[in-house]
PDB file of C-alpha atoms in Angstrom:
ATOM      1  CA  MET A   7      -2.156  23.800 -19.972  1.00 46.00           C
ATOM      2  CA  LYS A   8      -2.658  27.018 -18.001  1.00 43.00           C
ATOM      3  CA  LYS A   9      -5.219  25.291 -15.797  1.00 43.00           C
ATOM      4  CA  GLN A  10      -2.767  22.468 -15.036  1.00 44.00           C
ATOM      5  CA  LEU A  11      -0.059  24.999 -14.200  1.00 37.00           C
ATOM      6  CA  ARG A  12      -2.437  26.885 -11.891  1.00 41.00           C
ATOM      7  CA  MET A  13      -3.423  23.634 -10.167  1.00 39.00           C
ATOM      8  CA  ALA A  14       0.228  22.657  -9.688  1.00 39.00           C
ATOM      9  CA  LEU A  15       1.052  26.077  -8.233  1.00 37.00           C
ATOM     10  CA  LEU A  16      -1.974  25.863  -5.948  1.00 38.00           C
ATOM     11  CA  ALA A  17      -0.875  22.433  -4.739  1.00 43.00           C
ATOM     12  CA  LEU A  18       2.598  23.789  -4.005  1.00 41.00           C
ATOM     13  CA  ALA A  19       1.154  26.754  -2.160  1.00 40.00           C
ATOM     14  CA  VAL A  20      -1.213  24.626  -0.076  1.00 41.00           C
ATOM     15  CA  SER A  21       1.227  21.816   0.808  1.00 44.00           C
ATOM     16  CA  PRO A  22       3.068  23.842   3.499  1.00 46.00           C
ATOM     17  CA  LEU A  23      -0.324  24.674   5.026  1.00 43.00           C
ATOM     18  CA  MET A  24      -1.181  20.972   5.120  1.00 45.00           C
ATOM     19  CA  ALA A  25       2.055  20.310   6.996  1.00 43.00           C
ATOM     20  CA  LEU A  26       1.139  23.006   9.512  1.00 44.00           C
ATOM     21  CA  ALA A  27      -2.221  21.327  10.057  1.00 66.00           C
ATOM     22  CA  GLN A  28      -0.386  18.273  11.372  1.00 90.00           C
ATOM     23  CA  GLN A  29      -0.088  17.796  15.093  1.00 95.00           C
ATOM     24  CA  GLN A  30       3.023  19.421  16.566  1.00 97.00           C
ATOM     25  CA  PHE A  31       5.007  18.192  19.576  1.00 98.00           C
ATOM     26  CA  SER A  32       7.535  19.784  21.890  1.00 98.00           C
ATOM     27  CA  THR A  33       9.944  16.850  21.419  1.00 98.00           C
ATOM     28  CA  PRO A  34      10.451  14.122  18.806  1.00 98.00           C
ATOM     29  CA  GLU A  35      10.015  11.561  21.606  1.00 98.00           C
ATOM     30  CA  LEU A  36       6.450  12.763  22.198  1.00 98.00           C
ATOM     31  CA  ALA A  37       5.737  12.567  18.457  1.00 97.00           C
ATOM     32  CA  ALA A  38       7.096   9.007  18.292  1.00 98.00           C
ATOM     33  CA  ASN A  39       5.049   7.969  21.339  1.00 97.00           C
ATOM     34  CA  ALA A  40       1.897   9.383  19.731  1.00 97.00           C
ATOM     35  CA  LEU A  41       2.614   7.429  16.539  1.00 95.00           C
ATOM     36  CA  ALA A  42       3.130   4.165  18.427  1.00 96.00           C
ATOM     37  CA  GLU A  43      -0.102   4.744  20.336  1.00 96.00           C
ATOM     38  CA  ALA A  44      -2.095   5.562  17.177  1.00 93.00           C
ATOM     39  CA  LEU A  45      -0.765   2.453  15.421  1.00 91.00           C
ATOM     40  CA  GLY A  46      -1.490   0.288  18.449  1.00 91.00           C
ATOM     41  CA  GLN A  47      -5.080   1.524  18.567  1.00 92.00           C
ATOM     42  CA  ASN A  48      -5.531   1.311  14.775  1.00 88.00           C
ATOM     43  CA  ASN A  49      -6.718   4.924  14.980  1.00 90.00           C
ATOM     44  CA  ASP A  50      -6.919   6.379  11.463  1.00 89.00           C
ATOM     45  CA  SER A  51      -7.969   9.848  12.631  1.00 93.00           C
ATOM     46  CA  ALA A  52      -4.991  10.030  15.018  1.00 93.00           C
ATOM     47  CA  LEU A  53      -2.692   8.879  12.193  1.00 91.00           C
ATOM     48  CA  THR A  54      -4.145  11.593   9.949  1.00 93.00           C
ATOM     49  CA  ALA A  55      -3.497  14.206  12.654  1.00 94.00           C
ATOM     50  CA  LEU A  56       0.086  12.947  12.988  1.00 93.00           C
ATOM     51  CA  LEU A  57       0.999  12.265   9.362  1.00 91.00           C
ATOM     52  CA  GLY A  58      -1.285  14.575   7.382  1.00 91.00           C
ATOM     53  CA  ASP A  59      -4.213  13.966   5.081  1.00 87.00           C
ATOM     54  CA  SER A  60      -2.273  12.079   2.407  1.00 78.00           C
ATOM     55  CA  TRP A  61      -0.638   9.394   4.577  1.00 80.00           C
ATOM     56  CA  GLN A  62      -2.879   6.615   3.241  1.00 77.00           C
ATOM     57  CA  GLN A  63      -1.558   7.082  -0.307  1.00 75.00           C
ATOM     58  CA  PHE A  64       1.633   5.355   0.880  1.00 72.00           C
ATOM     59  CA  LEU A  65      -0.228   2.173   1.842  1.00 68.00           C
ATOM     60  CA  PRO A  66      -0.803  -0.797  -0.430  1.00 67.00           C
ATOM     61  CA  PRO A  67      -4.346  -1.048  -1.866  1.00 65.00           C
ATOM     62  CA  GLU A  68      -5.340  -3.588   0.792  1.00 72.00           C
ATOM     63  CA  GLY A  69      -4.528  -1.093   3.559  1.00 72.00           C
ATOM     64  CA  ILE A  70      -2.465  -1.343   6.713  1.00 76.00           C
ATOM     65  CA  ASP A  71      -0.856  -4.754   7.163  1.00 81.00           C
ATOM     66  CA  PRO A  72      -1.803  -5.970  10.662  1.00 88.00           C
ATOM     67  CA  ASP A  73       1.312  -8.177  10.755  1.00 90.00           C
ATOM     68  CA  ALA A  74       3.534  -5.155  10.063  1.00 88.00           C
ATOM     69  CA  VAL A  75       1.810  -3.222  12.853  1.00 90.00           C
ATOM     70  CA  ALA A  76       2.264  -6.188  15.218  1.00 93.00           C
ATOM     71  CA  ARG A  77       5.988  -6.361  14.327  1.00 94.00           C
ATOM     72  CA  PHE A  78       6.345  -2.613  14.898  1.00 93.00           C
ATOM     73  CA  GLN A  79       4.584  -2.853  18.279  1.00 95.00           C
ATOM     74  CA  ARG A  80       6.730  -5.846  19.289  1.00 96.00           C
ATOM     75  CA  ASP A  81       9.925  -4.074  18.215  1.00 96.00           C
ATOM     76  CA  TRP A  82       8.797  -0.848  19.928  1.00 97.00           C
ATOM     77  CA  LYS A  83       8.508  -2.753  23.224  1.00 97.00           C
ATOM     78  CA  ILE A  84      11.958  -4.285  22.737  1.00 97.00           C
ATOM     79  CA  SER A  85      13.670  -0.992  21.990  1.00 97.00           C
ATOM     80  CA  HIS A  86      12.995   2.431  20.533  1.00 98.00           C
ATOM     81  CA  ARG A  87      15.157   5.490  20.343  1.00 98.00           C
ATOM     82  CA  ILE A  88      15.318   8.829  18.618  1.00 98.00           C
ATOM     83  CA  VAL A  89      18.356   9.641  16.487  1.00 98.00           C
ATOM     84  CA  GLN A  90      18.517  13.398  16.081  1.00 97.00           C
ATOM     85  CA  GLN A  91      20.615  15.399  13.630  1.00 96.00           C
ATOM     86  CA  ALA A  92      20.009  19.142  13.993  1.00 96.00           C
ATOM     87  CA  ASP A  93      16.329  19.772  13.198  1.00 97.00           C
ATOM     88  CA  THR A  94      15.628  16.250  11.913  1.00 98.00           C
ATOM     89  CA  ALA A  95      14.971  13.191  14.050  1.00 98.00           C
ATOM     90  CA  TRP A  96      14.539   9.542  13.113  1.00 97.00           C
ATOM     91  CA  LEU A  97      12.783   6.779  15.038  1.00 98.00           C
ATOM     92  CA  ASP A  98      14.684   3.482  15.308  1.00 97.00           C
ATOM     93  CA  VAL A  99      12.811   0.476  16.737  1.00 97.00           C
ATOM     94  CA  GLY A 100      13.738  -3.059  17.712  1.00 97.00           C
ATOM     95  CA  SER A 101      16.995  -4.832  18.401  1.00 96.00           C
ATOM     96  CA  GLU A 102      18.019  -4.329  14.761  1.00 95.00           C
ATOM     97  CA  ALA A 103      17.179  -0.594  14.902  1.00 96.00           C
ATOM     98  CA  TRP A 104      14.722  -0.602  11.987  1.00 94.00           C
ATOM     99  CA  ARG A 105      14.320   3.037  10.982  1.00 95.00           C
ATOM    100  CA  LEU A 106      10.896   4.534  10.329  1.00 92.00           C
ATOM    101  CA  PRO A 107      11.096   5.983   6.797  1.00 92.00           C
ATOM    102  CA  VAL A 108       9.288   9.179   7.813  1.00 93.00           C
ATOM    103  CA  PRO A 109      11.505  11.633   9.727  1.00 96.00           C
ATOM    104  CA  MET A 110      10.342  14.111  12.315  1.00 97.00           C
ATOM    105  CA  VAL A 111      11.365  17.703  11.653  1.00 97.00           C
ATOM    106  CA  LYS A 112      11.424  20.762  13.855  1.00 98.00           C
ATOM    107  CA  SER A 113       9.588  23.867  12.735  1.00 96.00           C
ATOM    108  CA  SER A 114       8.774  27.068  14.582  1.00 95.00           C
ATOM    109  CA  GLU A 115       5.615  25.332  15.844  1.00 95.00           C
ATOM    110  CA  GLY A 116       7.358  22.196  17.128  1.00 97.00           C
ATOM    111  CA  TRP A 117       8.179  18.695  15.911  1.00 98.00           C
ATOM    112  CA  HIS A 118       6.052  16.940  13.276  1.00 97.00           C
ATOM    113  CA  PHE A 119       6.332  14.040  10.846  1.00 96.00           C
ATOM    114  CA  ASP A 120       7.580  15.080   7.375  1.00 94.00           C
ATOM    115  CA  MET A 121       5.680  12.944   4.871  1.00 89.00           C
ATOM    116  CA  ALA A 122       7.325  14.703   1.892  1.00 87.00           C
ATOM    117  CA  ALA A 123      10.754  13.519   3.049  1.00 88.00           C
ATOM    118  CA  GLY A 124       9.237  10.161   3.972  1.00 86.00           C
ATOM    119  CA  GLU A 125       7.866   9.755   0.457  1.00 83.00           C
ATOM    120  CA  ASP A 126      11.394   9.771  -0.985  1.00 80.00           C
ATOM    121  CA  GLU A 127      12.611   7.196   1.538  1.00 83.00           C
ATOM    122  CA  ILE A 128       9.558   4.955   1.059  1.00 76.00           C
ATOM    123  CA  LEU A 129      10.126   4.993  -2.710  1.00 78.00           C
ATOM    124  CA  THR A 130      13.854   4.323  -2.280  1.00 79.00           C
ATOM    125  CA  ARG A 131      13.120   1.321  -0.063  1.00 72.00           C
ATOM    126  CA  ALA A 132      10.527  -0.060  -2.479  1.00 68.00           C
ATOM    127  CA  ILE A 133      12.981   0.222  -5.376  1.00 75.00           C
ATOM    128  CA  GLY A 134      15.657  -1.464  -3.268  1.00 66.00           C
ATOM    129  CA  ARG A 135      13.319  -4.373  -2.436  1.00 68.00           C
ATOM    130  CA  ASN A 136      12.433  -4.762  -6.118  1.00 69.00           C
ATOM    131  CA  GLU A 137      16.099  -4.734  -7.139  1.00 71.00           C
ATOM    132  CA  LEU A 138      16.977  -7.344  -4.509  1.00 62.00           C
ATOM    133  CA  ALA A 139      14.128  -9.562  -5.705  1.00 68.00           C
ATOM    134  CA  ALA A 140      15.371  -9.260  -9.301  1.00 71.00           C
ATOM    135  CA  ILE A 141      18.941 -10.098  -8.265  1.00 74.00           C
ATOM    136  CA  GLN A 142      17.749 -13.115  -6.288  1.00 73.00           C
ATOM    137  CA  ALA A 143      15.743 -14.342  -9.297  1.00 71.00           C
ATOM    138  CA  MET A 144      18.722 -14.283 -11.686  1.00 74.00           C
ATOM    139  CA  PRO A 145      20.319 -17.628 -10.697  1.00 76.00           C
ATOM    140  CA  CYS A 146      16.953 -19.339 -11.084  1.00 73.00           C
ATOM    141  CA  LEU A 147      16.462 -17.755 -14.514  1.00 68.00           C
ATOM    142  CA  ARG A 148      19.950 -18.836 -15.554  1.00 71.00           C
ATOM    143  CA  ARG A 149      19.275 -22.442 -14.499  1.00 73.00           C
ATOM    144  CA  ARG A 150      15.908 -22.468 -16.284  1.00 70.00           C
ATOM    145  CA  ALA A 151      17.363 -20.949 -19.454  1.00 70.00           C
ATOM    146  CA  ALA A 152      20.188 -23.497 -19.464  1.00 68.00           C
ATOM    147  CA  GLY A 153      17.583 -26.245 -19.759  1.00 69.00           C
ATOM    148  CA  PHE A 154      16.392 -24.775 -23.057  1.00 69.00           C
ATOM    149  CA  LEU A 155      19.809 -24.460 -24.692  1.00 64.00           C
ATOM    150  CA  PRO A 156      20.695 -27.109 -27.281  1.00 64.00           C
ATOM    151  CA  ALA A 157      23.575 -29.447 -26.437  1.00 63.00           C
ATOM    152  CA  GLU A 158      25.260 -28.565 -29.762  1.00 69.00           C
ATOM    153  CA  PRO A 159      25.219 -24.990 -31.015  1.00 66.00           C
ATOM    154  CA  TYR A 160      23.366 -24.433 -34.261  1.00 64.00           C
ATOM    155  CA  LEU A 161      25.817 -23.441 -36.985  1.00 67.00           C
ATOM    156  CA  GLY A 162      23.259 -23.147 -39.734  1.00 58.00           C
TER     157      GLY A 162
END
């Protein structure tokens, strides 16, 4: 138990240092441009420098979806803009302004991507997709279940 507590405290102490190891930028626009370039080049080491060592834990087991990258690149070319609120900035891309789930935050060193905040948003979006899928499945389940109901209720 004590060992687990020590490991948890060590992880908490080291996590700010990991964030500082990320590449810093003078503006959120430069950070967003670097991300688009790294994605376009499929450059894992550049993505690690931008997002931190743990960025790949947020990917599905099969890795980066090339179709998702192609959509991002297409939408980036159509439109991209930074929406800034104080020391936090968000990247919106495409005509529908799809928002990157990982914000950029300003520290004393400059702007960097905040994967800790992104983790919450990624999880929220995944839960939302799962809930929508469940809601969309309900009418089908109701129709299928109706086929198994007896015409006359059993009053046995």
